[in-house]
mmCIF file of C-alpha atoms in Angstrom:
data_model
loop_
_atom_site.group_PDB
_atom_site.id
_atom_site.type_symbol
_atom_site.label_atom_id
_atom_site.label_comp_id
_atom_site.label_asym_id
_atom_site.label_seq_id
_atom_site.Cartn_x
_atom_site.Cartn_y
_atom_site.Cartn_z
ATOM 1 C CA UNK A 15 -32.147 80.012 66.135
ATOM 2 C CA UNK A 16 -30.724 82.197 68.863
ATOM 3 C CA UNK A 17 -28.411 85.212 68.622
ATOM 4 C CA UNK A 18 -25.054 84.345 70.139
ATOM 5 C CA UNK A 19 -22.959 86.610 72.326
ATOM 6 C CA UNK A 20 -19.913 85.132 70.596
ATOM 7 C CA UNK A 21 -20.765 87.256 67.579
ATOM 8 C CA UNK A 22 -20.141 90.464 69.507
ATOM 9 C CA UNK A 23 -16.477 89.853 70.185
ATOM 10 C CA UNK A 24 -13.989 92.214 68.551
ATOM 11 C CA UNK A 25 -11.070 90.917 70.596
ATOM 12 C CA UNK A 26 -7.942 90.774 68.506
ATOM 13 C CA UNK A 27 -9.436 92.858 65.703
ATOM 14 C CA UNK A 28 -7.538 95.930 64.470
ATOM 15 C CA UNK A 29 -8.997 99.188 65.799
ATOM 16 C CA UNK A 30 -10.037 100.205 62.272
ATOM 17 C CA UNK A 31 -11.620 96.856 61.342
ATOM 18 C CA UNK A 32 -15.166 96.844 59.980
ATOM 19 C CA UNK A 33 -16.578 95.223 63.128
ATOM 20 C CA UNK A 34 -14.691 97.522 65.506
ATOM 21 C CA UNK A 35 -16.755 100.497 64.351
ATOM 22 C CA UNK A 36 -19.581 102.213 66.325
ATOM 23 C CA UNK A 37 -22.136 100.238 64.273
ATOM 24 C CA UNK A 38 -21.514 97.204 62.106
ATOM 25 C CA UNK A 39 -23.254 94.276 60.424
ATOM 26 C CA UNK A 40 -23.034 91.150 62.524
ATOM 27 C CA UNK A 41 -25.036 88.319 60.955
ATOM 28 C CA UNK A 42 -27.105 87.456 57.906
ATOM 29 C CA UNK A 43 -30.133 85.126 57.826
ATOM 30 C CA UNK A 44 -31.256 83.448 54.607
ATOM 31 C CA UNK A 45 -34.375 81.410 53.908
ATOM 32 C CA UNK A 46 -33.612 78.584 51.481
ATOM 33 C CA UNK A 47 -35.610 75.816 49.851
ATOM 34 C CA UNK A 48 -33.072 72.985 50.113
ATOM 35 C CA UNK A 49 -31.460 73.436 53.514
ATOM 36 C CA UNK A 50 -29.172 70.351 53.525
ATOM 37 C CA UNK A 51 -27.799 71.120 50.067
ATOM 38 C CA UNK A 52 -27.219 74.838 50.668
ATOM 39 C CA UNK A 53 -25.685 74.245 54.092
ATOM 40 C CA UNK A 54 -23.319 71.616 52.684
ATOM 41 C CA UNK A 55 -22.295 74.059 49.949
ATOM 42 C CA UNK A 56 -21.473 76.846 52.428
ATOM 43 C CA UNK A 57 -19.436 74.377 54.451
ATOM 44 C CA UNK A 58 -17.526 72.904 51.504
ATOM 45 C CA UNK A 59 -17.076 75.965 49.310
ATOM 46 C CA UNK A 60 -17.117 78.870 51.784
ATOM 47 C CA UNK A 61 -15.516 76.958 54.630
ATOM 48 C CA UNK A 62 -18.132 77.813 57.237
ATOM 49 C CA UNK A 63 -18.658 75.410 60.128
ATOM 50 C CA UNK A 64 -21.880 74.595 62.020
ATOM 51 C CA UNK A 65 -22.269 76.400 65.345
ATOM 52 C CA UNK A 66 -25.912 75.811 66.232
ATOM 53 C CA UNK A 67 -28.584 73.522 64.819
ATOM 54 C CA UNK A 68 -32.337 73.803 65.319
ATOM 55 C CA UNK A 69 -35.487 72.156 64.017
ATOM 56 C CA UNK A 70 -35.735 74.378 60.929
ATOM 57 C CA UNK A 71 -32.200 75.536 60.348
ATOM 58 C CA UNK A 72 -28.665 76.103 61.462
ATOM 59 C CA UNK A 73 -26.130 78.805 62.118
ATOM 60 C CA UNK A 74 -22.728 78.633 60.448
ATOM 61 C CA UNK A 75 -19.605 80.630 61.182
ATOM 62 C CA UNK A 76 -15.837 80.797 61.428
ATOM 63 C CA UNK A 77 -13.812 79.872 64.512
ATOM 64 C CA UNK A 78 -16.937 79.957 66.672
ATOM 65 C CA UNK A 79 -18.116 83.345 65.378
ATOM 66 C CA UNK A 80 -21.693 83.069 63.988
ATOM 67 C CA UNK A 81 -22.016 84.673 60.561
ATOM 68 C CA UNK A 82 -24.812 83.054 58.571
ATOM 69 C CA UNK A 83 -28.099 81.475 59.618
ATOM 70 C CA UNK A 84 -29.939 79.253 57.139
ATOM 71 C CA UNK A 85 -33.553 78.269 57.692
ATOM 72 C CA UNK A 86 -36.305 76.791 55.567
ATOM 73 C CA UNK A 87 -40.103 76.884 55.497
ATOM 74 C CA UNK A 88 -42.541 74.515 53.823
ATOM 75 C CA UNK A 89 -44.050 77.373 51.805
ATOM 76 C CA UNK A 90 -40.748 79.031 50.847
ATOM 77 C CA UNK A 91 -41.034 80.375 47.288
ATOM 78 C CA UNK A 92 -38.081 81.430 45.167
ATOM 79 C CA UNK A 93 -37.808 85.220 45.208
ATOM 80 C CA UNK A 94 -37.937 86.896 41.784
ATOM 81 C CA UNK A 95 -34.735 88.567 40.627
ATOM 82 C CA UNK A 96 -36.205 92.066 41.023
ATOM 83 C CA UNK A 97 -37.519 91.587 44.565
ATOM 84 C CA UNK A 98 -36.038 93.745 47.325
ATOM 85 C CA UNK A 99 -33.680 91.765 49.505
ATOM 86 C CA UNK A 100 -30.130 90.520 49.202
ATOM 87 C CA UNK A 101 -27.679 91.663 46.556
ATOM 88 C CA UNK A 102 -24.832 89.979 48.411
ATOM 89 C CA UNK A 103 -23.515 89.058 51.838
ATOM 90 C CA UNK A 104 -19.880 90.147 52.011
ATOM 91 C CA UNK A 105 -17.400 87.987 53.919
ATOM 92 C CA UNK A 106 -14.312 89.972 54.944
ATOM 93 C CA UNK A 107 -11.120 87.902 55.202
ATOM 94 C CA UNK A 108 -8.078 89.133 57.155
ATOM 95 C CA UNK A 109 -5.705 89.829 54.253
ATOM 96 C CA UNK A 110 -4.825 89.373 50.583
ATOM 97 C CA UNK A 111 -3.087 86.062 51.280
ATOM 98 C CA UNK A 112 -6.307 84.582 52.630
ATOM 99 C CA UNK A 113 -8.304 85.940 49.680
ATOM 100 C CA UNK A 114 -5.870 84.271 47.296
ATOM 101 C CA UNK A 115 -5.942 81.042 49.272
ATOM 102 C CA UNK A 116 -9.733 80.903 48.925
ATOM 103 C CA UNK A 117 -9.425 81.684 45.196
ATOM 104 C CA UNK A 118 -7.070 78.714 44.738
ATOM 105 C CA UNK A 119 -9.600 76.521 46.572
ATOM 106 C CA UNK A 120 -12.407 77.801 44.337
ATOM 107 C CA UNK A 121 -10.330 77.079 41.224
ATOM 108 C CA UNK A 122 -9.668 73.494 42.360
ATOM 109 C CA UNK A 123 -13.415 73.012 42.842
ATOM 110 C CA UNK A 124 -14.365 74.615 39.512
ATOM 111 C CA UNK A 125 -16.499 77.245 41.219
ATOM 112 C CA UNK A 126 -18.088 79.659 38.757
ATOM 113 C CA UNK A 127 -17.267 83.244 39.693
ATOM 114 C CA UNK A 128 -19.522 86.141 38.722
ATOM 115 C CA UNK A 129 -16.853 88.816 38.843
ATOM 116 C CA UNK A 130 -13.783 90.232 40.546
ATOM 117 C CA UNK A 131 -13.111 93.902 41.224
ATOM 118 C CA UNK A 132 -10.569 96.294 42.656
ATOM 119 C CA UNK A 133 -12.615 98.888 44.546
ATOM 120 C CA UNK A 134 -9.564 100.977 45.607
ATOM 121 C CA UNK A 135 -10.435 100.400 49.275
ATOM 122 C CA UNK A 136 -10.721 96.632 48.811
ATOM 123 C CA UNK A 137 -10.276 93.662 46.494
ATOM 124 C CA UNK A 138 -13.381 91.539 45.959
ATOM 125 C CA UNK A 139 -14.514 88.309 44.326
ATOM 126 C CA UNK A 140 -18.194 87.661 43.558
ATOM 127 C CA UNK A 141 -20.212 84.466 43.246
ATOM 128 C CA UNK A 142 -23.614 83.033 44.214
ATOM 129 C CA UNK A 143 -24.758 80.078 46.267
ATOM 130 C CA UNK A 144 -26.783 77.260 44.643
ATOM 131 C CA UNK A 145 -30.075 79.127 45.190
ATOM 132 C CA UNK A 146 -28.772 82.373 43.715
ATOM 133 C CA UNK A 147 -27.971 84.290 46.894
ATOM 134 C CA UNK A 148 -25.156 86.705 46.144
ATOM 135 C CA UNK A 149 -21.809 86.433 47.920
ATOM 136 C CA UNK A 150 -18.788 88.690 48.034
ATOM 137 C CA UNK A 151 -15.511 87.564 49.556
ATOM 138 C CA UNK A 152 -13.052 90.418 49.984
ATOM 139 C CA UNK A 153 -10.099 91.894 51.773
ATOM 140 C CA UNK A 154 -9.651 95.509 52.785
ATOM 141 C CA UNK A 155 -6.648 97.557 51.866
ATOM 142 C CA UNK A 156 -5.006 99.483 54.699
ATOM 143 C CA UNK A 157 -6.884 102.675 55.519
ATOM 144 C CA UNK A 158 -3.671 104.562 54.794
ATOM 145 C CA UNK A 159 -4.361 103.684 51.141
ATOM 146 C CA UNK A 160 -7.944 104.990 51.184
ATOM 147 C CA UNK A 161 -8.667 108.477 49.866
ATOM 148 C CA UNK A 162 -11.411 110.601 51.394
ATOM 149 C CA UNK A 163 -13.114 113.472 49.595
ATOM 150 C CA UNK A 164 -13.520 116.927 51.200
ATOM 151 C CA UNK A 165 -17.181 116.052 51.931
ATOM 152 C CA UNK A 166 -16.097 113.017 53.959
ATOM 153 C CA UNK A 167 -17.021 110.418 51.358
ATOM 154 C CA UNK A 168 -14.482 107.754 50.429
ATOM 155 C CA UNK A 169 -13.148 107.232 46.917
ATOM 156 C CA UNK A 170 -14.289 103.874 45.514
ATOM 157 C CA UNK A 171 -14.318 102.516 41.990
ATOM 158 C CA UNK A 172 -14.935 99.260 40.148
ATOM 159 C CA UNK A 173 -11.755 98.291 38.339
ATOM 160 C CA UNK A 174 -10.690 94.856 37.068
ATOM 161 C CA UNK A 175 -8.981 92.652 39.654
ATOM 162 C CA UNK A 176 -6.007 90.660 38.385
ATOM 163 C CA UNK A 177 -7.145 87.199 39.440
ATOM 164 C CA UNK A 178 -4.119 85.527 37.886
ATOM 165 C CA UNK A 179 -1.742 87.586 40.024
ATOM 166 C CA UNK A 180 -3.839 86.909 43.116
ATOM 167 C CA UNK A 181 -3.785 83.183 42.348
ATOM 168 C CA UNK A 182 -0.051 83.146 41.619
ATOM 169 C CA UNK A 183 0.711 84.774 44.993
ATOM 170 C CA UNK A 184 -1.600 82.459 46.960
ATOM 171 C CA UNK A 185 -0.635 79.441 49.063
ATOM 172 C CA UNK A 186 -1.397 76.249 47.146
ATOM 173 C CA UNK A 187 -1.747 73.954 50.155
ATOM 174 C CA UNK A 188 -4.982 72.420 51.347
ATOM 175 C CA UNK A 189 -7.731 74.861 52.270
ATOM 176 C CA UNK A 190 -10.297 73.769 54.826
ATOM 177 C CA UNK A 191 -12.030 76.914 56.038
ATOM 178 C CA UNK A 192 -12.065 80.678 55.997
ATOM 179 C CA UNK A 193 -9.376 82.054 58.288
ATOM 180 C CA UNK A 194 -10.019 82.952 61.899
ATOM 181 C CA UNK A 195 -10.868 86.635 62.010
ATOM 182 C CA UNK A 196 -13.227 86.412 59.028
ATOM 183 C CA UNK A 197 -16.394 88.438 59.605
ATOM 184 C CA UNK A 198 -19.301 89.852 57.669
ATOM 185 C CA UNK A 199 -17.813 93.119 56.540
ATOM 186 C CA UNK A 200 -20.950 94.498 54.939
ATOM 187 C CA UNK A 201 -24.277 93.597 53.419
ATOM 188 C CA UNK A 202 -25.499 94.864 50.057
ATOM 189 C CA UNK A 203 -29.249 95.154 49.538
ATOM 190 C CA UNK A 204 -31.671 95.508 46.682
ATOM 191 C CA UNK A 205 -34.216 98.227 47.466
ATOM 192 C CA UNK A 206 -36.868 100.014 45.423
ATOM 193 C CA UNK A 207 -35.873 103.654 45.901
ATOM 194 C CA UNK A 208 -32.547 105.341 46.695
ATOM 195 C CA UNK A 209 -33.878 108.544 48.355
ATOM 196 C CA UNK A 210 -35.919 106.277 50.618
ATOM 197 C CA UNK A 211 -32.748 104.283 51.410
ATOM 198 C CA UNK A 212 -30.848 107.484 52.214
ATOM 199 C CA UNK A 213 -33.637 108.558 54.538
ATOM 200 C CA UNK A 214 -33.726 105.195 56.319
ATOM 201 C CA UNK A 215 -30.058 104.310 56.746
ATOM 202 C CA UNK A 216 -28.676 107.835 57.157
ATOM 203 C CA UNK A 217 -31.470 109.835 58.744
ATOM 204 C CA UNK A 218 -33.119 107.118 60.857
ATOM 205 C CA UNK A 219 -30.372 104.621 61.684
ATOM 206 C CA UNK A 220 -27.665 107.281 61.849
ATOM 207 C CA UNK A 221 -25.158 105.767 59.420
ATOM 208 C CA UNK A 222 -22.980 108.093 57.357
ATOM 209 C CA UNK A 223 -23.374 108.278 53.588
ATOM 210 C CA UNK A 224 -19.891 107.255 52.428
ATOM 211 C CA UNK A 225 -20.239 106.938 48.647
ATOM 212 C CA UNK A 226 -22.657 107.082 45.753
ATOM 213 C CA UNK A 227 -22.722 105.135 42.501
ATOM 214 C CA UNK A 228 -25.405 105.590 39.852
ATOM 215 C CA UNK A 229 -28.387 103.856 41.419
ATOM 216 C CA UNK A 230 -26.662 102.993 44.704
ATOM 217 C CA UNK A 231 -25.728 104.485 48.085
ATOM 218 C CA UNK A 232 -23.162 103.189 50.586
ATOM 219 C CA UNK A 233 -23.511 103.726 54.348
ATOM 220 C CA UNK A 234 -21.186 103.122 57.295
ATOM 221 C CA UNK A 235 -20.048 104.179 60.725
ATOM 222 C CA UNK A 236 -16.520 105.018 61.825
ATOM 223 C CA UNK A 237 -15.552 106.204 58.317
ATOM 224 C CA UNK A 238 -15.511 102.605 57.047
ATOM 225 C CA UNK A 239 -16.171 102.395 53.300
ATOM 226 C CA UNK A 240 -19.553 100.739 53.822
ATOM 227 C CA UNK A 241 -21.365 98.480 56.243
ATOM 228 C CA UNK A 242 -24.611 98.613 54.254
ATOM 229 C CA UNK A 243 -25.120 99.298 50.553
ATOM 230 C CA UNK A 244 -28.440 99.728 48.781
ATOM 231 C CA UNK A 245 -29.061 99.651 45.034
ATOM 232 C CA UNK A 246 -31.967 99.721 42.575
ATOM 233 C CA UNK A 247 -30.128 98.074 39.665
ATOM 234 C CA UNK A 248 -32.614 95.179 39.483
ATOM 235 C CA UNK A 249 -35.338 96.380 41.827
ATOM 236 C CA UNK A 250 -36.262 99.982 40.992
ATOM 237 C CA UNK A 251 -39.871 100.585 42.043
ATOM 238 C CA UNK A 252 -40.411 96.966 43.082
ATOM 239 C CA UNK A 253 -43.076 96.190 45.712
ATOM 240 C CA UNK A 254 -42.107 94.959 49.173
ATOM 241 C CA UNK A 255 -40.781 91.437 49.419
ATOM 242 C CA UNK A 256 -43.265 88.846 50.617
ATOM 243 C CA UNK A 257 -42.829 87.000 53.900
ATOM 244 C CA UNK A 258 -42.426 83.572 52.298
ATOM 245 C CA UNK A 259 -39.762 84.544 49.744
ATOM 246 C CA UNK A 260 -36.395 82.847 49.778
ATOM 247 C CA UNK A 261 -33.325 84.977 50.254
ATOM 248 C CA UNK A 262 -32.605 87.528 52.967
ATOM 249 C CA UNK A 263 -34.998 87.086 55.877
ATOM 250 C CA UNK A 264 -33.116 89.503 58.112
ATOM 251 C CA UNK A 265 -29.699 90.771 59.153
ATOM 252 C CA UNK A 266 -28.296 92.298 62.322
ATOM 253 C CA UNK A 267 -26.675 95.682 62.954
ATOM 254 C CA UNK A 268 -24.898 95.991 66.292
ATOM 255 C CA UNK A 269 -24.199 99.323 67.978
ATOM 256 C CA UNK A 270 -21.235 99.654 70.318
ATOM 257 C CA UNK A 271 -22.733 102.995 71.441
ATOM 258 C CA UNK A 272 -26.047 102.416 73.227
ATOM 259 C CA UNK A 273 -26.957 106.092 72.832
ATOM 260 C CA UNK A 274 -26.809 105.802 69.029
ATOM 261 C CA UNK A 275 -29.100 102.796 69.146
ATOM 262 C CA UNK A 276 -31.500 104.679 71.428
ATOM 263 C CA UNK A 277 -31.572 107.588 68.970
ATOM 264 C CA UNK A 278 -32.358 105.239 66.097
ATOM 265 C CA UNK A 279 -35.151 103.576 68.077
ATOM 266 C CA UNK A 280 -36.649 106.984 68.899
ATOM 267 C CA UNK A 281 -36.700 107.903 65.224
ATOM 268 C CA UNK A 282 -38.299 104.596 64.321
ATOM 269 C CA UNK A 283 -40.969 105.282 66.940
ATOM 270 C CA UNK A 284 -41.579 108.767 65.519
ATOM 271 C CA UNK A 285 -42.160 107.152 62.115
ATOM 272 C CA UNK A 286 -44.517 104.661 63.774
ATOM 273 C CA UNK A 287 -42.493 101.722 62.483
ATOM 274 C CA UNK A 288 -43.310 98.640 64.549
ATOM 275 C CA UNK A 289 -40.374 97.385 66.629
ATOM 276 C CA UNK A 290 -40.480 94.348 68.901
ATOM 277 C CA UNK A 291 -37.943 93.687 71.634
ATOM 278 C CA UNK A 292 -36.566 90.414 72.926
ATOM 279 C CA UNK A 293 -33.745 90.903 75.402
ATOM 280 C CA UNK A 294 -31.349 93.404 73.860
ATOM 281 C CA UNK A 295 -32.492 92.696 70.277
ATOM 282 C CA UNK A 296 -34.941 95.087 68.593
ATOM 283 C CA UNK A 297 -36.602 93.601 65.496
ATOM 284 C CA UNK A 298 -38.403 95.402 62.700
ATOM 285 C CA UNK A 299 -39.239 95.159 59.022
ATOM 286 C CA UNK A 300 -37.688 97.851 56.858
ATOM 287 C CA UNK A 301 -39.517 99.868 54.155
ATOM 288 C CA UNK A 302 -38.836 97.109 51.576
ATOM 289 C CA UNK A 303 -40.024 94.141 53.636
ATOM 290 C CA UNK A 304 -36.557 93.034 54.768
ATOM 291 C CA UNK A 305 -36.147 92.008 58.401
ATOM 292 C CA UNK A 306 -33.653 93.968 60.496
ATOM 293 C CA UNK A 307 -32.379 93.395 64.010
ATOM 294 C CA UNK A 308 -30.749 96.184 65.987
ATOM 295 C CA UNK A 309 -28.724 95.391 69.081
ATOM 296 C CA UNK A 310 -25.862 96.455 71.326
#
């Protein structure tokens, strides 16, 4: 599967949107065991559409924007619950109306939700795909409603989300896909150590530490609430993930500032972390065995 230049476009996005920031998460790549079944589920339930198909997988997206690549391998083994990797891929919809419209679609299809939260900066619904890969679908509140602490961190919480009110306000017409303008807003990872995560995402990649929860750190650029989160809730002290595990094979962070990418690459070199380059994409494996692509 090839990276697509379509994924870089921020045309029409608000200036404070998650993907209009100096660095942002662009795509997620999952290894699955049953590719046809999982792909059909993402198309029917999440409303993604095929963009590119290859011998071992396909890339799905919204309105031509690639978001999720699914591939399979003959030796793919189901990752244990405590393995480092994906906690959830978070799909950011344009507004509350679209979040409610998806919720009505999920209700009609009897989709089992895992939770729903008001995070002060956003409203989020949680579920998993048929192979257990976590998903968040959310909408951001206006930044005028966000509260920043004196240290620059943003106030977030986990409060109950009134799903009934969201459903009652939603359009009840047919729903066929996520709305144009949907992106990956952030990715949430399972790692084995939080100080190690702080050192990697903040000190090496140059993202700002925006919030802390017990056992979790949240990182972003452009004062967004988070582009990457890392927690140890299931995976404290776990060994690196193995290459043939299902789940998150890799994800992509794009830098709109080439100098910031160059700084990150220099720091990776100083740490003697192996980085390979193909075109403008720099690929590596992070301290927990998760693939990461860095690009402009």
